[in-house]
Amino acid sequence: MKERILEYLRNSKKYVSGEDISRELNISRTAVWKYINKLKEEGYSIESSSKKGYRLVESPDRLSYEEISPLLDTNYIGRNVLYFDSVASTNDIVREYAQRGEPEGLIAVAEEQTKGRGRMGRRWSTPKGVAIAMSMLLRPNLSPQFVPTITSVIAVSVVEALTSVTGFDIKIKWPNDIVLDGKKLCGILTEMSAEIDAVNHVIIGMGMNINQDDFEDDIKDVAVSLKSYSGKSFERKLILAEILNRFEENYEIFKFHGVSPFIDKIKRFSALLNNRVIISNINEKFEGEAIDIDMDGCLIVRLDNGDVRRVISGDVSVRGLYGYTP
Ligand code: BTX
């Protein structure tokens, strides 16, 4: 009901009387008043006048369904939103829903994560109300070996969305970081559940720094937010909606044609190409020059002895960016 009142206020733009709302939605005027108070508690600025009724003046920058949905032009991505004030990890929430058979497109969003995860058990920091922590459920009809390429498709969508909203020079540090000013702006964590030849589900988690002024000591040398870079605050809901819009468009292409239509963009947005890189995998560590990204989305590295290696996944550090220690 609260959502319907909000929608009513939003659509009318002018004052609407409590009586009109109560008649339209078939609830008592006391109930209208209670819901309006709830909305105010959630940060909505609503003017009340005994003569004229209520008017929505400003909506808060929350990442709830009510705030994101008017900005979406997707069919199924982000149309089902689980919204949390505080949660351990949005990826864990989506996994529970995935196991219960939820269709693809579901997202979980949190204002704060208390146990946000990066890759290989690393920590991801999501302080309250200034970042985006979002996880999305996908059920691609793919063989498991191609799942890592979805990370590149979301990375392209993130760069497209951020560039259009901010105009900043934002790059992809293959495979899963988005960088600004040589530092980490956003991290992507792709997790899947699969049989040998079929994927049950994929969960894409995205953590993005938006309005942090500064960072905890352990990450302050590697992390950047849109605000710490530019001094300006950004509306998180606009950015999230833009990412979801771009992603659905791109994901539809990916479903039919795989990653190859994105390779040009992946290369154009790359922070790696023509740079010296160090690749660490579970079994090995080697150094060389990143010379290409092939049509399967793999990174091609030329070692100093002239050998060429094709890298499917791994931790990459790049000369000139955070974490490069040759
Ligand atoms: P990653 O393993 O590449 O990056 C983790 C590393 O990044 C940490 O070890 C730390 O050095 C650094 N780091 C931690 N927090 C931040 C931050 N806010 N900004 C910049 N650097 C940071 C990257 O893993 C994937 C992160 C995915 C996070 C999303 S949030 C929604 C979803 N839920 C969840 O638990 N994880 C994902």
Short mmCIF file of C-alpha atoms and ligand atoms in Angstrom, two decimals:
data_model
loop_
_atom_site.label_atom_id
_atom_site.label_comp_id
_atom_site.label_asym_id
_atom_site.label_seq_id
_atom_site.Cartn_x
_atom_site.Cartn_y
_atom_site.Cartn_z
CA MET A 1 0.00 0.00 0.00
CA LYS A 2 2.86 2.34 0.87
CA GLU A 3 4.20 1.78 -2.65
CA ARG A 4 0.83 2.66 -4.18
CA ILE A 5 0.61 5.88 -2.19
CA LEU A 6 4.09 6.79 -3.31
CA GLU A 7 3.19 6.11 -6.91
CA TYR A 8 0.05 8.22 -6.55
CA LEU A 9 2.03 11.15 -5.13
CA ARG A 10 4.69 10.76 -7.79
CA ASN A 11 2.21 10.75 -10.64
CA SER A 12 0.29 13.77 -9.47
CA LYS A 13 3.30 16.07 -8.84
CA LYS A 14 0.92 18.66 -7.24
CA TYR A 15 -0.83 18.49 -3.86
CA VAL A 16 -3.28 15.63 -3.49
CA SER A 17 -5.80 15.52 -0.69
CA GLY A 18 -5.83 12.72 1.87
CA GLU A 19 -9.44 12.22 0.94
CA ASP A 20 -8.61 11.60 -2.73
CA ILE A 21 -5.90 9.10 -1.81
CA SER A 22 -8.17 7.31 0.62
CA ARG A 23 -10.97 7.08 -1.96
CA GLU A 24 -8.69 6.05 -4.81
CA LEU A 25 -6.92 3.33 -2.82
CA ASN A 26 -9.88 2.36 -0.70
CA ILE A 27 -8.25 2.87 2.71
CA SER A 28 -9.10 5.13 5.67
CA ARG A 29 -7.65 8.62 5.96
CA THR A 30 -5.88 7.57 9.16
CA ALA A 31 -4.21 4.77 7.20
CA VAL A 32 -3.12 7.30 4.55
CA TRP A 33 -1.62 9.48 7.27
CA LYS A 34 0.25 6.51 8.79
CA TYR A 35 1.73 5.47 5.45
CA ILE A 36 2.77 9.04 4.70
CA ASN A 37 4.60 9.12 8.04
CA LYS A 38 6.34 5.86 7.19
CA LEU A 39 7.49 7.31 3.87
CA LYS A 40 8.81 10.39 5.68
CA GLU A 41 10.76 8.13 8.05
CA GLU A 42 12.31 6.45 5.01
CA GLY A 43 13.62 9.79 3.82
CA TYR A 44 10.89 10.96 1.44
CA SER A 45 10.32 14.68 1.75
CA ILE A 46 6.55 15.16 1.70
CA GLU A 47 4.85 18.49 2.37
CA SER A 48 1.60 18.26 4.30
CA SER A 49 -0.98 21.02 4.37
CA SER A 50 -4.28 20.75 6.22
CA LYS A 51 -6.05 22.47 3.32
CA LYS A 52 -4.33 21.03 0.27
CA GLY A 53 -3.16 17.58 1.38
CA TYR A 54 0.21 16.05 0.51
CA ARG A 55 2.92 16.77 -2.04
CA LEU A 56 6.05 14.74 -2.77
CA VAL A 57 8.96 17.19 -2.83
CA GLU A 58 11.98 14.91 -3.02
CA SER A 59 12.77 11.20 -2.99
CA PRO A 60 15.80 9.83 -1.16
CA ASP A 61 18.65 8.15 -3.02
CA ARG A 62 17.63 4.66 -1.90
CA LEU A 63 18.13 1.59 -4.01
CA SER A 64 14.67 0.20 -3.35
CA TYR A 65 12.30 -1.11 -6.01
CA GLU A 66 10.15 2.03 -5.77
CA GLU A 67 13.14 4.24 -6.54
CA ILE A 68 14.81 2.13 -9.21
CA SER A 69 11.80 0.89 -11.18
CA PRO A 70 10.69 4.28 -12.64
CA LEU A 71 14.21 4.55 -14.12
CA LEU A 72 14.29 1.11 -15.72
CA ASP A 73 13.45 0.23 -19.28
CA THR A 74 14.20 -3.46 -18.91
CA ASN A 75 11.83 -6.38 -19.37
CA TYR A 76 13.18 -8.74 -16.75
CA ILE A 77 16.51 -7.55 -15.33
CA GLY A 78 15.88 -5.77 -12.02
CA ARG A 79 12.11 -6.16 -12.22
CA ASN A 80 12.16 -8.23 -9.05
CA VAL A 81 14.15 -6.45 -6.32
CA LEU A 82 15.09 -7.70 -2.85
CA TYR A 83 16.05 -4.61 -0.92
CA PHE A 84 17.95 -4.61 2.40
CA ASP A 85 19.10 -1.92 4.74
CA SER A 86 21.93 -4.13 5.92
CA VAL A 87 22.87 -7.66 4.95
CA ALA A 88 25.91 -9.96 5.19
CA SER A 89 26.34 -10.43 1.44
CA THR A 90 23.85 -9.88 -1.40
CA ASN A 91 25.41 -12.80 -3.31
CA ASP A 92 24.41 -15.16 -0.49
CA ILE A 93 20.83 -13.87 -0.55
CA VAL A 94 20.53 -14.39 -4.29
CA ARG A 95 21.99 -17.87 -3.98
CA GLU A 96 19.18 -18.85 -1.58
CA TYR A 97 16.58 -17.62 -4.06
CA ALA A 98 18.37 -19.30 -6.96
CA GLN A 99 18.28 -22.63 -5.17
CA ARG A 100 14.53 -22.23 -4.74
CA GLY A 101 14.09 -21.90 -8.50
CA GLU A 102 13.66 -18.12 -8.85
CA PRO A 103 13.76 -17.02 -12.53
CA GLU A 104 16.61 -14.93 -13.91
CA GLY A 105 16.62 -11.17 -13.55
CA LEU A 106 16.13 -11.08 -9.77
CA ILE A 107 18.44 -8.62 -8.01
CA ALA A 108 19.34 -8.12 -4.36
CA VAL A 109 20.49 -4.68 -3.31
CA ALA A 110 21.77 -3.54 0.06
CA GLU A 111 22.56 -0.17 1.58
CA GLU A 112 25.34 -1.86 3.57
CA GLN A 113 27.08 -5.25 3.63
CA THR A 114 28.62 -6.55 6.82
CA LYS A 115 30.40 -9.50 5.16
CA GLY A 116 30.79 -8.39 1.56
CA ARG A 117 33.00 -10.83 -0.35
CA GLY A 118 35.56 -10.41 -3.07
CA ARG A 119 37.20 -13.28 -4.92
CA MET A 120 39.05 -16.06 -3.11
CA GLY A 121 37.59 -15.14 0.26
CA ARG A 122 38.82 -11.55 0.15
CA ARG A 123 36.79 -8.82 1.84
CA TRP A 124 34.70 -6.23 0.00
CA SER A 125 33.87 -3.02 1.83
CA THR A 126 30.34 -1.58 1.45
CA PRO A 127 29.70 1.24 3.93
CA LYS A 128 26.11 2.34 4.44
CA GLY A 129 24.31 4.50 1.92
CA VAL A 130 27.32 5.57 -0.17
CA ALA A 131 28.04 2.57 -2.37
CA ILE A 132 26.19 0.09 -4.54
CA ALA A 133 26.10 -3.58 -3.55
CA MET A 134 24.04 -5.55 -5.99
CA SER A 135 23.77 -9.19 -6.99
CA MET A 136 21.87 -10.52 -9.96
CA LEU A 137 20.55 -13.97 -10.80
CA LEU A 138 21.06 -15.28 -14.33
CA ARG A 139 20.25 -18.64 -15.89
CA PRO A 140 22.15 -18.63 -19.17
CA ASN A 141 21.91 -21.62 -21.43
CA LEU A 142 25.69 -22.03 -21.57
CA SER A 143 28.35 -24.56 -20.97
CA PRO A 144 30.15 -23.72 -17.67
CA GLN A 145 33.45 -22.92 -19.36
CA PHE A 146 31.90 -19.84 -20.98
CA VAL A 147 30.51 -18.38 -17.76
CA PRO A 148 33.56 -16.17 -17.05
CA THR A 149 32.79 -14.27 -20.26
CA ILE A 150 29.57 -12.95 -18.66
CA THR A 151 31.87 -10.99 -16.33
CA SER A 152 33.20 -9.15 -19.37
CA VAL A 153 29.67 -8.38 -20.58
CA ILE A 154 28.70 -6.87 -17.23
CA ALA A 155 32.02 -4.98 -17.15
CA VAL A 156 31.26 -3.45 -20.57
CA SER A 157 27.76 -2.52 -19.37
CA VAL A 158 29.18 -0.88 -16.25
CA VAL A 159 31.70 1.17 -18.23
CA GLU A 160 29.04 2.25 -20.74
CA ALA A 161 26.66 3.26 -17.97
CA LEU A 162 29.27 5.09 -15.88
CA THR A 163 30.71 6.88 -18.86
CA SER A 164 27.29 8.11 -19.92
CA VAL A 165 26.38 9.32 -16.41
CA THR A 166 29.76 10.80 -15.38
CA GLY A 167 31.79 11.40 -18.52
CA PHE A 168 34.88 10.11 -16.65
CA ASP A 169 37.57 7.97 -18.25
CA ILE A 170 36.64 4.57 -16.86
CA LYS A 171 38.43 1.36 -17.80
CA ILE A 172 38.18 -2.40 -17.35
CA LYS A 173 41.03 -4.15 -15.61
CA TRP A 174 40.44 -7.62 -17.03
CA PRO A 175 38.71 -9.66 -15.90
CA ASN A 176 36.70 -8.22 -13.02
CA ASP A 177 37.70 -4.73 -11.88
CA ILE A 178 36.54 -1.36 -13.10
CA VAL A 179 39.14 1.35 -12.60
CA LEU A 180 39.20 5.11 -12.44
CA ASP A 181 42.32 7.22 -12.04
CA GLY A 182 44.43 4.04 -11.66
CA LYS A 183 42.36 2.79 -8.71
CA LYS A 184 39.58 0.33 -8.08
CA LEU A 185 36.10 1.81 -8.46
CA CYS A 186 34.13 -1.39 -8.79
CA GLY A 187 34.64 -5.12 -8.35
CA ILE A 188 32.65 -7.93 -9.92
CA LEU A 189 32.28 -11.37 -8.38
CA THR A 190 30.82 -14.07 -10.64
CA GLU A 191 29.75 -17.27 -8.94
CA MET A 192 27.98 -20.24 -10.48
CA SER A 193 26.33 -23.52 -9.75
CA ALA A 194 26.79 -26.01 -12.58
CA GLU A 195 26.80 -29.65 -13.65
CA ILE A 196 29.61 -30.87 -15.88
CA ASP A 197 28.00 -29.58 -19.06
CA ALA A 198 25.19 -27.27 -17.94
CA VAL A 199 24.82 -24.20 -15.79
CA ASN A 200 22.14 -24.16 -13.08
CA HIS A 201 22.57 -20.52 -12.27
CA VAL A 202 25.07 -17.66 -12.29
CA ILE A 203 25.20 -14.93 -9.67
CA ILE A 204 26.90 -11.69 -10.61
CA GLY A 205 27.78 -9.52 -7.64
CA MET A 206 28.85 -5.94 -8.20
CA GLY A 207 30.29 -3.60 -5.60
CA MET A 208 30.77 0.02 -6.63
CA ASN A 209 32.15 3.00 -4.74
CA ILE A 210 30.01 6.07 -5.35
CA ASN A 211 29.91 8.69 -2.58
CA GLN A 212 32.62 7.60 -0.11
CA ASP A 213 34.76 10.56 0.97
CA ASP A 214 37.55 8.25 2.07
CA PHE A 215 38.34 4.61 2.72
CA GLU A 216 39.51 2.30 5.50
CA ASP A 217 43.29 2.18 5.98
CA ASP A 218 43.73 -1.23 4.36
CA ILE A 219 42.21 -0.15 1.04
CA LYS A 220 42.85 3.56 0.85
CA ASP A 221 45.75 3.14 -1.58
CA VAL A 222 43.76 0.97 -3.97
CA ALA A 223 40.19 2.29 -3.79
CA VAL A 224 38.50 5.28 -5.42
CA SER A 225 34.88 6.47 -5.46
CA LEU A 226 33.20 8.79 -7.95
CA LYS A 227 33.11 11.38 -5.17
CA SER A 228 36.67 10.94 -3.88
CA TYR A 229 37.83 11.40 -7.49
CA SER A 230 35.65 14.36 -8.48
CA GLY A 231 34.45 15.97 -5.25
CA LYS A 232 30.88 15.59 -6.51
CA SER A 233 28.11 13.34 -5.19
CA PHE A 234 26.21 11.08 -7.57
CA GLU A 235 22.73 9.57 -7.40
CA ARG A 236 23.26 5.87 -6.86
CA LYS A 237 19.84 4.87 -8.16
CA LEU A 238 20.49 6.56 -11.52
CA ILE A 239 23.74 4.70 -11.93
CA LEU A 240 22.32 1.34 -10.90
CA ALA A 241 19.32 1.72 -13.22
CA GLU A 242 21.57 2.71 -16.12
CA ILE A 243 23.76 -0.37 -15.54
CA LEU A 244 20.73 -2.66 -15.48
CA ASN A 245 19.34 -1.07 -18.65
CA ARG A 246 22.63 -1.46 -20.52
CA PHE A 247 23.17 -4.96 -19.19
CA GLU A 248 19.82 -6.34 -20.34
CA GLU A 249 20.46 -5.05 -23.84
CA ASN A 250 23.94 -6.56 -23.88
CA TYR A 251 22.89 -9.82 -22.25
CA GLU A 252 20.27 -10.39 -24.95
CA ILE A 253 23.03 -10.11 -27.56
CA PHE A 254 25.31 -12.34 -25.48
CA LYS A 255 22.65 -15.08 -25.22
CA PHE A 256 22.57 -15.47 -28.99
CA HIS A 257 26.08 -14.56 -30.09
CA GLY A 258 28.34 -15.07 -27.05
CA VAL A 259 31.09 -12.65 -26.10
CA SER A 260 32.51 -12.00 -29.58
CA PRO A 261 30.28 -8.96 -30.39
CA PHE A 262 31.77 -7.28 -27.29
CA ILE A 263 35.44 -7.86 -27.98
CA ASP A 264 35.97 -4.49 -29.68
CA LYS A 265 34.55 -2.69 -26.64
CA ILE A 266 36.40 -4.92 -24.19
CA LYS A 267 39.65 -3.95 -25.95
CA ARG A 268 38.75 -0.28 -26.23
CA PHE A 269 37.92 -0.07 -22.52
CA SER A 270 40.89 -2.18 -21.43
CA ALA A 271 43.35 -0.91 -18.84
CA LEU A 272 45.68 -3.79 -19.68
CA LEU A 273 46.45 -3.82 -23.37
CA ASN A 274 49.99 -2.83 -24.29
CA ASN A 275 50.95 -2.76 -20.64
CA ARG A 276 53.23 -4.89 -18.55
CA VAL A 277 51.21 -7.33 -16.46
CA ILE A 278 51.74 -9.98 -13.81
CA ILE A 279 49.30 -12.89 -13.88
CA SER A 280 48.79 -15.06 -10.80
CA ASN A 281 46.85 -18.29 -11.00
CA ILE A 282 46.45 -21.05 -8.45
CA ASN A 283 49.40 -22.91 -9.99
CA GLU A 284 51.68 -20.25 -11.39
CA LYS A 285 52.74 -16.64 -11.65
CA PHE A 286 54.24 -15.05 -14.76
CA GLU A 287 55.00 -11.65 -16.20
CA GLY A 288 54.79 -10.20 -19.69
CA GLU A 289 53.02 -7.75 -21.97
CA ALA A 290 49.24 -7.88 -22.48
CA ILE A 291 49.01 -7.84 -26.27
CA ASP A 292 45.44 -8.82 -27.10
CA ILE A 293 42.06 -10.14 -26.03
CA ASP A 294 40.94 -12.94 -28.32
CA MET A 295 37.45 -13.66 -29.69
CA ASP A 296 36.68 -15.90 -26.68
CA GLY A 297 37.49 -13.06 -24.28
CA CYS A 298 40.82 -14.57 -23.16
CA LEU A 299 43.81 -12.37 -22.43
CA ILE A 300 46.88 -12.92 -24.61
CA VAL A 301 50.20 -12.26 -22.89
CA ARG A 302 53.65 -12.23 -24.51
CA LEU A 303 56.38 -13.33 -22.12
CA ASP A 304 59.88 -11.83 -22.21
CA ASN A 305 61.25 -14.96 -23.90
CA GLY A 306 58.78 -14.45 -26.77
CA ASP A 307 56.36 -17.24 -25.75
CA VAL A 308 52.69 -16.30 -25.98
CA ARG A 309 50.22 -17.41 -23.29
CA ARG A 310 46.41 -17.43 -23.42
CA VAL A 311 44.87 -16.62 -20.04
CA ILE A 312 41.29 -17.65 -19.27
CA SER A 313 41.11 -16.27 -15.74
CA GLY A 314 43.35 -15.15 -12.93
CA ASP A 315 44.49 -12.27 -10.81
CA VAL A 316 46.14 -9.58 -12.90
CA SER A 317 48.25 -6.69 -11.77
CA VAL A 318 49.16 -3.97 -14.22
CA ARG A 319 52.09 -1.58 -14.25
CA GLY A 320 50.81 1.88 -13.31
CA LEU A 321 47.82 0.60 -11.39
CA TYR A 322 47.31 -0.43 -7.74
CA GLY A 323 48.84 -3.70 -6.56
CA TYR A 324 51.71 -3.93 -9.11
CA THR A 325 54.79 -5.28 -7.38
CA PRO A 326 57.21 -6.87 -9.85
P1 BTX B 1 38.54 -8.86 -5.53
O1 BTX B 1 38.93 -10.10 -4.81
O2 BTX B 1 39.07 -8.62 -6.89
O3 BTX B 1 38.83 -7.58 -4.66
C1 BTX B 1 38.92 -7.62 -3.26
C2 BTX B 1 40.04 -6.69 -2.84
O4 BTX B 1 39.72 -5.34 -3.20
C3 BTX B 1 40.26 -6.67 -1.33
O5 BTX B 1 41.24 -7.59 -0.95
C4 BTX B 1 40.71 -5.21 -1.07
O6 BTX B 1 42.10 -5.07 -1.29
C5 BTX B 1 40.03 -4.43 -2.16
N1 BTX B 1 38.77 -3.80 -1.73
C6 BTX B 1 37.89 -4.18 -0.77
N2 BTX B 1 36.84 -3.35 -0.72
C7 BTX B 1 37.03 -2.42 -1.69
C8 BTX B 1 36.30 -1.31 -2.16
N3 BTX B 1 35.11 -0.96 -1.65
N4 BTX B 1 36.83 -0.59 -3.18
C9 BTX B 1 38.00 -0.90 -3.73
N5 BTX B 1 38.75 -1.94 -3.33
C10 BTX B 1 38.27 -2.71 -2.33
C11 BTX B 1 36.22 -7.97 -6.28
O7 BTX B 1 36.95 -8.93 -5.61
C12 BTX B 1 34.74 -8.39 -6.32
C13 BTX B 1 33.93 -7.65 -5.30
C14 BTX B 1 32.46 -7.97 -5.42
C15 BTX B 1 31.66 -7.29 -4.37
C16 BTX B 1 30.18 -7.48 -4.59
S1 BTX B 1 29.21 -6.40 -3.65
C17 BTX B 1 27.80 -7.25 -4.01
C18 BTX B 1 28.17 -8.72 -3.96
N6 BTX B 1 28.06 -9.24 -2.64
C19 BTX B 1 29.25 -9.66 -2.18
O8 BTX B 1 29.44 -10.18 -1.05
N7 BTX B 1 30.19 -9.45 -3.09
C20 BTX B 1 29.64 -8.87 -4.29
#
